[in-house]
mmCIF file of C-alpha atoms and ligand atoms in Angstrom:
data_model
loop_
_atom_site.group_PDB
_atom_site.id
_atom_site.type_symbol
_atom_site.label_atom_id
_atom_site.label_comp_id
_atom_site.label_asym_id
_atom_site.label_seq_id
_atom_site.Cartn_x
_atom_site.Cartn_y
_atom_site.Cartn_z
ATOM 1 C CA MET A 1 0.000 0.000 0.000
ATOM 2 C CA ASP A 2 1.202 3.458 -0.921
ATOM 3 C CA ARG A 3 0.003 5.534 2.032
ATOM 4 C CA ALA A 4 -1.402 8.998 1.309
ATOM 5 C CA ALA A 5 1.254 11.692 1.777
ATOM 6 C CA LEU A 6 -0.284 13.505 4.731
ATOM 7 C CA ASP A 7 1.069 14.958 7.953
ATOM 8 C CA PHE A 8 -0.846 12.332 9.980
ATOM 9 C CA PRO A 9 0.321 13.345 13.501
ATOM 10 C CA ASN A 10 -0.916 16.890 12.925
ATOM 11 C CA LEU A 11 -4.258 16.291 11.235
ATOM 12 C CA PRO A 12 -7.111 18.503 12.388
ATOM 13 C CA PHE A 13 -10.652 17.166 12.827
ATOM 14 C CA ALA A 14 -11.684 18.350 9.377
ATOM 15 C CA TYR A 15 -12.970 17.061 6.056
ATOM 16 C CA MET A 16 -10.598 16.189 3.254
ATOM 17 C CA ASP A 17 -11.207 14.431 -0.050
ATOM 18 C CA THR A 18 -10.196 10.760 -0.262
ATOM 19 C CA ASP A 19 -10.274 8.298 -3.171
ATOM 20 C CA SER A 20 -13.969 7.397 -3.098
ATOM 21 C CA ASN A 21 -17.279 7.284 -1.253
ATOM 22 C CA ILE A 22 -20.044 4.689 -1.424
ATOM 23 C CA ARG A 23 -23.729 5.139 -2.260
ATOM 24 C CA TYR A 24 -26.821 2.961 -2.037
ATOM 25 C CA LYS A 25 -30.269 3.921 -3.266
ATOM 26 C CA PHE A 26 -33.596 2.793 -1.909
ATOM 27 C CA SER A 27 -36.364 2.976 -4.497
ATOM 28 C CA GLY A 28 -39.245 0.806 -5.593
ATOM 29 C CA GLY A 29 -39.101 -0.842 -2.162
ATOM 30 C CA LYS A 30 -35.538 -2.171 -2.433
ATOM 31 C CA TRP A 31 -31.916 -1.277 -1.854
ATOM 32 C CA SER A 32 -29.426 -1.044 -4.733
ATOM 33 C CA GLU A 33 -26.121 -2.932 -4.784
ATOM 34 C CA GLY A 34 -24.047 0.028 -3.635
ATOM 35 C CA GLU A 35 -21.545 1.829 -5.783
ATOM 36 C CA LEU A 36 -18.137 3.306 -5.056
ATOM 37 C CA THR A 37 -17.642 6.657 -6.747
ATOM 38 C CA THR A 38 -15.063 9.418 -6.945
ATOM 39 C CA ASP A 39 -17.849 11.989 -7.333
ATOM 40 C CA THR A 40 -17.986 14.195 -4.253
ATOM 41 C CA THR A 41 -21.221 15.891 -5.308
ATOM 42 C CA ILE A 42 -24.806 14.654 -5.322
ATOM 43 C CA THR A 43 -27.677 15.573 -7.567
ATOM 44 C CA MET A 44 -31.172 15.390 -6.162
ATOM 45 C CA HIS A 45 -34.610 16.840 -6.672
ATOM 46 C CA MET A 46 -34.902 20.328 -5.232
ATOM 47 C CA ALA A 47 -38.046 19.243 -3.353
ATOM 48 C CA SER A 48 -36.328 16.288 -1.620
ATOM 49 C CA THR A 49 -37.621 15.907 1.936
ATOM 50 C CA CYS A 50 -34.099 16.054 3.391
ATOM 51 C CA LEU A 51 -33.685 19.572 2.043
ATOM 52 C CA HIS A 52 -36.728 21.305 3.456
ATOM 53 C CA TYR A 53 -38.221 18.933 6.016
ATOM 54 C CA GLY A 54 -34.972 17.694 7.542
ATOM 55 C CA GLN A 55 -35.330 13.986 6.777
ATOM 56 C CA GLU A 56 -31.638 13.357 7.423
ATOM 57 C CA ILE A 57 -29.796 11.165 9.907
ATOM 58 C CA PHE A 58 -26.134 10.260 10.287
ATOM 59 C CA GLU A 59 -23.587 8.237 12.209
ATOM 60 C CA GLY A 60 -19.937 8.647 13.167
ATOM 61 C CA LEU A 61 -17.367 5.917 13.761
ATOM 62 C CA LYS A 62 -13.648 5.420 13.495
ATOM 63 C CA ILE A 63 -11.215 2.957 11.936
ATOM 64 C CA PHE A 64 -7.993 2.366 13.833
ATOM 65 C CA GLU A 65 -4.684 0.982 12.596
ATOM 66 C CA ARG A 66 -3.216 -1.550 15.017
ATOM 67 C CA PRO A 67 0.441 -2.040 15.969
ATOM 68 C CA ASP A 68 0.507 -5.073 13.620
ATOM 69 C CA GLY A 69 -0.519 -2.862 10.680
ATOM 70 C CA ARG A 70 -3.997 -4.325 10.314
ATOM 71 C CA ILE A 71 -7.024 -2.043 10.596
ATOM 72 C CA GLN A 72 -10.129 -2.482 12.742
ATOM 73 C CA THR A 73 -13.613 -1.229 13.476
ATOM 74 C CA PHE A 74 -14.930 -0.511 16.970
ATOM 75 C CA ARG A 75 -18.501 -1.594 17.840
ATOM 76 C CA LEU A 76 -19.678 -1.157 14.268
ATOM 77 C CA GLU A 77 -22.833 -3.127 14.967
ATOM 78 C CA GLU A 78 -23.899 -0.556 17.587
ATOM 79 C CA ASN A 79 -23.632 2.254 15.033
ATOM 80 C CA ALA A 80 -25.666 0.185 12.581
ATOM 81 C CA LYS A 81 -28.379 -0.390 15.186
ATOM 82 C CA ARG A 82 -28.485 3.249 16.263
ATOM 83 C CA PHE A 83 -28.781 4.278 12.600
ATOM 84 C CA GLN A 84 -31.875 2.082 12.423
ATOM 85 C CA ARG A 85 -33.347 3.650 15.561
ATOM 86 C CA SER A 86 -32.726 7.119 14.155
ATOM 87 C CA ALA A 87 -34.371 6.167 10.854
ATOM 88 C CA ALA A 88 -37.408 4.718 12.610
ATOM 89 C CA LYS A 89 -38.007 7.905 14.560
ATOM 90 C CA LEU A 90 -38.019 10.110 11.435
ATOM 91 C CA LEU A 91 -40.085 7.539 9.484
ATOM 92 C CA MET A 92 -37.157 6.933 7.132
ATOM 93 C CA GLU A 93 -36.272 3.628 5.490
ATOM 94 C CA PRO A 94 -33.886 1.848 7.890
ATOM 95 C CA VAL A 95 -30.646 0.588 6.341
ATOM 96 C CA PRO A 96 -30.332 -3.155 7.066
ATOM 97 C CA VAL A 97 -27.483 -3.862 9.499
ATOM 98 C CA ASP A 98 -25.741 -6.101 6.951
ATOM 99 C CA ILE A 99 -25.784 -3.417 4.269
ATOM 100 C CA PHE A 100 -24.485 -0.855 6.763
ATOM 101 C CA LYS A 101 -21.581 -3.100 7.751
ATOM 102 C CA GLU A 102 -20.783 -4.124 4.189
ATOM 103 C CA ALA A 103 -20.798 -0.482 3.101
ATOM 104 C CA VAL A 104 -18.330 0.488 5.847
ATOM 105 C CA HIS A 105 -16.005 -2.387 4.922
ATOM 106 C CA ARG A 106 -16.118 -1.558 1.219
ATOM 107 C CA VAL A 107 -15.502 2.160 1.525
ATOM 108 C CA VAL A 108 -12.742 1.706 4.102
ATOM 109 C CA LYS A 109 -10.939 -0.886 1.969
ATOM 110 C CA ALA A 110 -11.217 1.397 -1.058
ATOM 111 C CA ASN A 111 -9.567 4.172 0.975
ATOM 112 C CA ARG A 112 -7.029 2.053 2.876
ATOM 113 C CA ARG A 113 -4.163 4.431 2.076
ATOM 114 C CA PHE A 114 -5.949 7.198 4.039
ATOM 115 C CA VAL A 115 -6.075 5.236 7.316
ATOM 116 C CA PRO A 116 -3.542 7.020 9.532
ATOM 117 C CA PRO A 117 -0.602 4.897 10.711
ATOM 118 C CA TYR A 118 -0.564 3.391 14.207
ATOM 119 C CA GLY A 119 1.188 5.762 16.600
ATOM 120 C CA SER A 120 0.164 8.959 14.792
ATOM 121 C CA GLY A 121 -2.814 9.389 17.132
ATOM 122 C CA ALA A 122 -5.030 9.943 14.095
ATOM 123 C CA SER A 123 -7.746 7.645 12.743
ATOM 124 C CA LEU A 124 -10.070 7.329 9.779
ATOM 125 C CA TYR A 125 -13.425 8.920 10.525
ATOM 126 C CA VAL A 126 -16.387 7.285 8.835
ATOM 127 C CA ARG A 127 -19.534 9.321 8.229
ATOM 128 C CA PRO A 128 -22.610 7.380 7.064
ATOM 129 C CA TYR A 129 -25.762 9.379 6.359
ATOM 130 C CA LEU A 130 -29.235 8.828 5.008
ATOM 131 C CA LEU A 131 -31.285 11.315 3.008
ATOM 132 C CA GLY A 132 -34.960 11.373 2.075
ATOM 133 C CA VAL A 133 -34.877 12.185 -1.646
ATOM 134 C CA SER A 134 -38.496 12.007 -2.872
ATOM 135 C CA ALA A 135 -39.997 15.268 -4.039
ATOM 136 C CA GLU A 136 -42.713 16.283 -1.593
ATOM 137 C CA VAL A 137 -44.297 19.490 -0.480
ATOM 138 C CA GLY A 138 -46.786 18.060 1.982
ATOM 139 C CA VAL A 139 -45.165 17.030 5.243
ATOM 140 C CA ARG A 140 -44.816 13.292 4.731
ATOM 141 C CA PRO A 141 -41.930 10.861 4.609
ATOM 142 C CA SER A 142 -40.000 10.112 1.401
ATOM 143 C CA ASP A 143 -40.469 6.894 -0.509
ATOM 144 C CA ASP A 144 -36.895 7.069 -1.839
ATOM 145 C CA TYR A 145 -33.634 7.302 0.101
ATOM 146 C CA LEU A 146 -29.957 7.790 -0.533
ATOM 147 C CA PHE A 147 -27.445 6.182 1.839
ATOM 148 C CA ILE A 148 -23.916 7.555 1.515
ATOM 149 C CA ILE A 149 -20.706 6.962 3.434
ATOM 150 C CA PHE A 150 -17.668 9.164 3.112
ATOM 151 C CA VAL A 151 -14.446 8.776 5.061
ATOM 152 C CA THR A 152 -11.814 11.291 6.065
ATOM 153 C CA PRO A 153 -8.628 10.991 8.140
ATOM 154 C CA VAL A 154 -8.853 13.003 11.361
ATOM 155 C CA GLY A 155 -6.886 14.094 14.386
ATOM 156 C CA PRO A 156 -8.407 14.982 17.780
ATOM 157 C CA TYR A 157 -11.798 16.738 17.911
ATOM 158 C CA TYR A 158 -10.473 19.258 20.412
ATOM 159 C CA LYS A 159 -7.193 20.657 19.133
ATOM 160 C CA ALA A 160 -4.967 19.663 22.008
ATOM 161 C CA GLY A 161 -6.054 15.989 22.156
ATOM 162 C CA PHE A 162 -6.016 14.477 25.635
ATOM 163 C CA THR A 163 -5.845 17.855 27.329
ATOM 164 C CA PRO A 164 -8.591 19.141 29.613
ATOM 165 C CA VAL A 165 -11.217 21.468 28.104
ATOM 166 C CA LYS A 166 -13.423 24.090 29.678
ATOM 167 C CA LEU A 167 -17.204 23.712 29.518
ATOM 168 C CA MET A 168 -19.956 26.205 30.188
ATOM 169 C CA VAL A 169 -23.445 25.403 31.480
ATOM 170 C CA GLU A 170 -25.926 26.625 28.860
ATOM 171 C CA GLU A 171 -28.792 28.156 30.797
ATOM 172 C CA THR A 172 -30.872 29.636 27.972
ATOM 173 C CA ILE A 173 -30.669 27.471 24.876
ATOM 174 C CA ARG A 174 -32.110 23.972 25.206
ATOM 175 C CA ARG A 175 -30.917 21.175 22.943
ATOM 176 C CA ALA A 176 -33.868 18.788 23.069
ATOM 177 C CA ALA A 177 -37.186 18.315 24.838
ATOM 178 C CA PRO A 178 -38.843 15.175 26.221
ATOM 179 C CA GLY A 179 -40.818 13.446 23.509
ATOM 180 C CA GLY A 180 -38.608 14.989 20.823
ATOM 181 C CA VAL A 181 -35.618 13.732 18.863
ATOM 182 C CA GLY A 182 -32.702 14.459 21.196
ATOM 183 C CA ASP A 183 -31.993 10.742 21.513
ATOM 184 C CA ILE A 184 -31.310 10.220 17.800
ATOM 185 C CA LYS A 185 -28.554 11.386 15.502
ATOM 186 C CA CYS A 186 -30.375 13.696 13.091
ATOM 187 C CA GLY A 187 -28.803 16.742 11.474
ATOM 188 C CA GLY A 188 -31.517 18.989 12.899
ATOM 189 C CA ASN A 189 -30.165 18.520 16.432
ATOM 190 C CA TYR A 190 -26.791 19.845 15.326
ATOM 191 C CA ALA A 191 -28.229 22.783 13.390
ATOM 192 C CA ALA A 192 -30.116 23.699 16.558
ATOM 193 C CA SER A 193 -26.991 23.434 18.693
ATOM 194 C CA MET A 194 -24.635 25.627 16.691
ATOM 195 C CA ARG A 195 -25.559 28.966 18.226
ATOM 196 C CA ALA A 196 -24.947 27.623 21.740
ATOM 197 C CA THR A 197 -21.579 26.102 20.833
ATOM 198 C CA MET A 198 -20.414 29.144 18.871
ATOM 199 C CA GLY A 199 -21.554 31.410 21.721
ATOM 200 C CA ALA A 200 -19.516 29.337 24.198
ATOM 201 C CA LYS A 201 -16.436 29.445 21.957
ATOM 202 C CA GLU A 202 -16.678 33.227 21.757
ATOM 203 C CA LYS A 203 -16.497 33.254 25.556
ATOM 204 C CA GLY A 204 -13.400 31.046 25.578
ATOM 205 C CA PHE A 205 -15.042 27.664 26.293
ATOM 206 C CA SER A 206 -14.705 24.543 24.167
ATOM 207 C CA GLU A 207 -18.336 23.464 24.439
ATOM 208 C CA VAL A 208 -21.549 23.824 26.412
ATOM 209 C CA LEU A 209 -23.264 21.496 28.833
ATOM 210 C CA TYR A 210 -26.965 21.407 28.035
ATOM 211 C CA LEU A 211 -29.598 21.123 30.740
ATOM 212 C CA ASP A 212 -32.831 19.152 30.708
ATOM 213 C CA ALA A 213 -35.542 21.157 28.951
ATOM 214 C CA LYS A 214 -38.250 20.612 31.544
ATOM 215 C CA GLU A 215 -36.716 21.879 34.755
ATOM 216 C CA GLY A 216 -33.332 23.261 33.739
ATOM 217 C CA LYS A 217 -31.866 21.496 36.771
ATOM 218 C CA TYR A 218 -30.197 18.382 35.428
ATOM 219 C CA ILE A 219 -27.180 17.909 33.182
ATOM 220 C CA ASP A 220 -28.026 16.432 29.783
ATOM 221 C CA GLU A 221 -24.929 16.320 27.593
ATOM 222 C CA SER A 222 -22.480 18.398 25.647
ATOM 223 C CA GLY A 223 -23.037 19.488 22.015
ATOM 224 C CA SER A 224 -21.015 16.636 20.558
ATOM 225 C CA SER A 225 -20.531 14.145 23.395
ATOM 226 C CA ASN A 226 -21.956 12.671 26.618
ATOM 227 C CA PHE A 227 -20.769 13.832 30.049
ATOM 228 C CA PHE A 228 -19.472 11.874 33.035
ATOM 229 C CA ALA A 229 -17.945 12.683 36.388
ATOM 230 C CA ILE A 230 -15.921 10.836 38.987
ATOM 231 C CA LYS A 231 -16.647 10.982 42.695
ATOM 232 C CA GLY A 232 -14.641 8.619 44.863
ATOM 233 C CA ASN A 233 -15.011 5.227 43.233
ATOM 234 C CA LYS A 234 -18.141 6.234 41.308
ATOM 235 C CA PHE A 235 -18.523 6.815 37.579
ATOM 236 C CA ILE A 236 -21.559 9.105 37.366
ATOM 237 C CA THR A 237 -23.309 9.916 34.076
ATOM 238 C CA PRO A 238 -26.721 11.356 33.222
ATOM 239 C CA HIS A 239 -29.699 9.183 32.496
ATOM 240 C CA SER A 240 -31.915 11.263 30.230
ATOM 241 C CA GLU A 241 -34.366 10.569 27.427
ATOM 242 C CA THR A 242 -33.151 13.662 25.566
ATOM 243 C CA ILE A 243 -29.510 12.742 25.001
ATOM 244 C CA LEU A 244 -27.824 10.594 22.387
ATOM 245 C CA SER A 245 -26.911 7.252 23.850
ATOM 246 C CA SER A 246 -23.153 7.266 23.306
ATOM 247 C CA ILE A 247 -21.474 4.059 22.219
ATOM 248 C CA THR A 248 -18.251 5.358 23.755
ATOM 249 C CA ARG A 249 -20.047 5.902 27.053
ATOM 250 C CA MET A 250 -21.533 2.409 26.994
ATOM 251 C CA SER A 251 -18.031 1.045 26.487
ATOM 252 C CA VAL A 252 -16.303 3.191 29.094
ATOM 253 C CA ALA A 253 -18.996 2.381 31.677
ATOM 254 C CA GLN A 254 -18.232 -1.312 31.124
ATOM 255 C CA ILE A 255 -14.505 -0.651 31.510
ATOM 256 C CA ALA A 256 -15.192 1.316 34.710
ATOM 257 C CA ARG A 257 -17.231 -1.584 36.136
ATOM 258 C CA ASP A 258 -14.386 -3.944 35.358
ATOM 259 C CA MET A 259 -12.000 -1.602 37.173
ATOM 260 C CA GLY A 260 -14.185 -2.127 40.254
ATOM 261 C CA MET A 261 -15.905 1.242 39.984
ATOM 262 C CA GLU A 262 -19.568 1.751 40.702
ATOM 263 C CA VAL A 263 -21.471 3.047 37.670
ATOM 264 C CA GLU A 264 -24.388 5.374 38.358
ATOM 265 C CA GLN A 265 -26.521 6.320 35.370
ATOM 266 C CA ARG A 266 -29.190 8.598 36.772
ATOM 267 C CA PRO A 267 -30.385 12.195 36.634
ATOM 268 C CA VAL A 268 -27.379 14.342 37.585
ATOM 269 C CA SER A 269 -28.316 17.618 39.233
ATOM 270 C CA LEU A 270 -26.317 20.811 38.697
ATOM 271 C CA ASP A 271 -25.970 21.049 42.468
ATOM 272 C CA GLU A 272 -23.680 18.032 42.331
ATOM 273 C CA LEU A 273 -21.025 19.909 40.328
ATOM 274 C CA SER A 274 -19.312 20.990 43.536
ATOM 275 C CA GLY A 275 -18.807 17.392 44.670
ATOM 276 C CA PHE A 276 -17.137 15.902 41.605
ATOM 277 C CA GLU A 277 -13.402 15.207 41.580
ATOM 278 C CA GLU A 278 -12.885 14.568 37.866
ATOM 279 C CA ALA A 279 -15.013 14.899 34.739
ATOM 280 C CA GLY A 280 -14.911 14.106 31.061
ATOM 281 C CA CYS A 281 -16.713 14.043 27.717
ATOM 282 C CA LEU A 282 -17.371 10.821 25.827
ATOM 283 C CA GLY A 283 -17.838 10.337 22.097
ATOM 284 C CA THR A 284 -16.398 8.904 18.916
ATOM 285 C CA ALA A 285 -14.835 12.206 17.915
ATOM 286 C CA ALA A 286 -14.145 13.350 21.495
ATOM 287 C CA VAL A 287 -12.975 9.840 22.628
ATOM 288 C CA ILE A 288 -12.555 10.674 26.326
ATOM 289 C CA THR A 289 -11.803 14.350 26.614
ATOM 290 C CA PRO A 290 -10.948 15.389 30.149
ATOM 291 C CA VAL A 291 -12.854 18.368 31.506
ATOM 292 C CA GLU A 292 -10.762 21.019 33.206
ATOM 293 C CA SER A 293 -13.675 23.053 34.511
ATOM 294 C CA VAL A 294 -17.400 23.598 34.298
ATOM 295 C CA THR A 295 -18.576 27.178 34.622
ATOM 296 C CA TRP A 296 -22.134 27.669 35.867
ATOM 297 C CA GLY A 297 -23.083 31.334 36.027
ATOM 298 C CA ASP A 298 -20.322 33.031 38.021
ATOM 299 C CA LYS A 299 -19.035 29.819 39.594
ATOM 300 C CA GLU A 300 -16.248 27.697 38.156
ATOM 301 C CA TYR A 301 -15.789 24.078 39.266
ATOM 302 C CA LEU A 302 -12.357 22.565 38.662
ATOM 303 C CA TYR A 303 -11.737 18.926 37.721
ATOM 304 C CA ALA A 304 -8.127 18.945 36.527
ATOM 305 C CA LYS A 305 -4.962 20.475 37.941
ATOM 306 C CA ASP A 306 -2.183 22.182 35.953
ATOM 307 C CA GLY A 307 -3.844 21.287 32.646
ATOM 308 C CA LYS A 308 -3.560 17.550 33.381
ATOM 309 C CA ALA A 309 -6.351 14.993 33.531
ATOM 310 C CA GLY A 310 -6.987 13.244 36.854
ATOM 311 C CA PRO A 311 -5.996 9.614 37.536
ATOM 312 C CA LYS A 312 -9.360 7.900 36.922
ATOM 313 C CA VAL A 313 -10.086 9.744 33.670
ATOM 314 C CA THR A 314 -6.558 8.929 32.508
ATOM 315 C CA GLU A 315 -6.886 5.247 33.371
ATOM 316 C CA LEU A 316 -10.229 4.975 31.554
ATOM 317 C CA TYR A 317 -8.736 6.713 28.517
ATOM 318 C CA GLU A 318 -5.771 4.359 28.422
ATOM 319 C CA LYS A 319 -7.912 1.245 28.783
ATOM 320 C CA LEU A 320 -10.312 2.361 26.048
ATOM 321 C CA GLY A 321 -7.386 3.273 23.775
ATOM 322 C CA SER A 322 -5.732 -0.082 24.305
ATOM 323 C CA ILE A 323 -8.845 -1.801 22.907
ATOM 324 C CA GLN A 324 -9.560 0.687 20.120
ATOM 325 C CA TRP A 325 -5.977 0.641 18.833
ATOM 326 C CA GLY A 326 -5.651 -3.122 19.216
ATOM 327 C CA GLU A 327 -2.744 -2.818 21.634
ATOM 328 C CA GLY A 328 -4.109 -5.068 24.352
ATOM 329 C CA GLU A 329 -6.835 -7.638 24.803
ATOM 330 C CA ASP A 330 -10.360 -7.045 23.514
ATOM 331 C CA PRO A 331 -12.248 -8.970 26.195
ATOM 332 C CA TYR A 332 -15.677 -7.911 24.891
ATOM 333 C CA ASN A 333 -15.143 -8.553 21.173
ATOM 334 C CA TRP A 334 -15.786 -4.923 20.351
ATOM 335 C CA THR A 335 -13.338 -4.776 17.476
ATOM 336 C CA GLU A 336 -13.256 -6.457 14.091
ATOM 337 C CA VAL A 337 -10.304 -6.548 11.715
ATOM 338 C CA ILE A 338 -11.094 -5.442 8.172
ATOM 339 C CA GLU A 339 -9.406 -8.012 5.928
HETATM 340 N N1 PLP B 401 -23.822 13.068 22.037
HETATM 341 C C1 PLP B 401 -23.847 13.739 20.879
HETATM 342 C C2 PLP B 401 -24.765 14.898 20.760
HETATM 343 C C3 PLP B 401 -23.011 13.339 19.826
HETATM 344 O O1 PLP B 401 -23.009 13.996 18.670
HETATM 345 C C4 PLP B 401 -22.162 12.237 20.000
HETATM 346 C C5 PLP B 401 -21.320 11.772 18.901
HETATM 347 O O2 PLP B 401 -21.574 10.811 18.229
HETATM 348 C C6 PLP B 401 -22.175 11.565 21.225
HETATM 349 C C7 PLP B 401 -23.011 12.018 22.224
HETATM 350 C C8 PLP B 401 -21.291 10.393 21.460
HETATM 351 O O3 PLP B 401 -21.770 9.228 20.869
HETATM 352 P P1 PLP B 401 -20.789 8.085 20.387
HETATM 353 O O4 PLP B 401 -19.911 7.736 21.536
HETATM 354 O O5 PLP B 401 -21.685 6.975 20.015
HETATM 355 O O6 PLP B 401 -20.013 8.639 19.244
HETATM 356 C C1 COI B 402 -18.997 11.797 16.650
HETATM 357 O O1 COI B 402 -18.416 11.873 17.727
HETATM 358 O O2 COI B 402 -18.786 10.865 15.851
HETATM 359 C C2 COI B 402 -19.975 12.808 16.236
HETATM 360 O O3 COI B 402 -20.754 12.516 15.366
HETATM 361 C C3 COI B 402 -19.951 14.128 16.850
HETATM 362 C C4 COI B 402 -19.771 15.190 15.811
HETATM 363 C C5 COI B 402 -20.177 16.484 16.386
HETATM 364 C C6 COI B 402 -18.376 15.228 15.284
#
């Protein structure tokens, strides 16, 4: 393999063109075979439901190169299943799990030279998405769908990698309400979250922490990741019907249990901020990002000293990394080598 000539250790989390993407069409009640293409543009009817009624969902996952030079997926099946749950909620045609997995394998193999080398800290980000493409003007679901996956090599989501970030409690803008779509990965949730995130960045924070929409008392999640905190031997993370159920969080909670920690998934009140010792964000892009501080109004709560993550957050990060990068054992069979 002739690896792409890129500065892999210094990649940003940003889009770049690769060799190809893959596309499947759903029409006449069935899925097409799937086609790899070099075309980075799509042509669709101007009245497609994705364009004006937001019938769009997506996923995010990563491909890691192992020390032995082979490449692997991490919990691919979970992304496939969540993609189906997202589709169901927006009355879109769910992509069968087998097609989802096959599509990821095909597009990754076709772009093998863009998978960053082991040790660079970078990985190949995989972005599947599904679009309603029937022309409609009444509010009703599409009959036809387009399923696309593009890939792009990426570095850390937050510039400095495993370095603590500052979060701000968002007291005005709400991300999602009970009964809504906060628990699925649809583009609309991200469109709605941009003004909060950009507002926080202007104030010098990396991201916001959203609150529950009903009472404004409980922590929901961050704009692009779930939240957790450490108190003594406890791993504490919000239970909420309005957050995306993070596959990273599910995995790290299991790792925490196996480290002998107690996992509490329950409503987490803002009043608890003062009692936490460490905190972090969890997500595919964010991996585990340590939280340096959470600012709530005029109070700042600190969870990292001298810009360094605490011991529990660091241990969880190392254990997760060892599995994702194929350095150590994979006791849960979360990874799969792409042959
Ligand atoms: N919450 C939101 C809003 C996200 O966008 C993401 C990213 O996918 C997550 C949480 C983390 O989910 P996962 O660990 O499955 O990537
Ligand atoms: C991911 O972590 O994969 C996401 O989809 C979050 C996104 C904001 C980059």
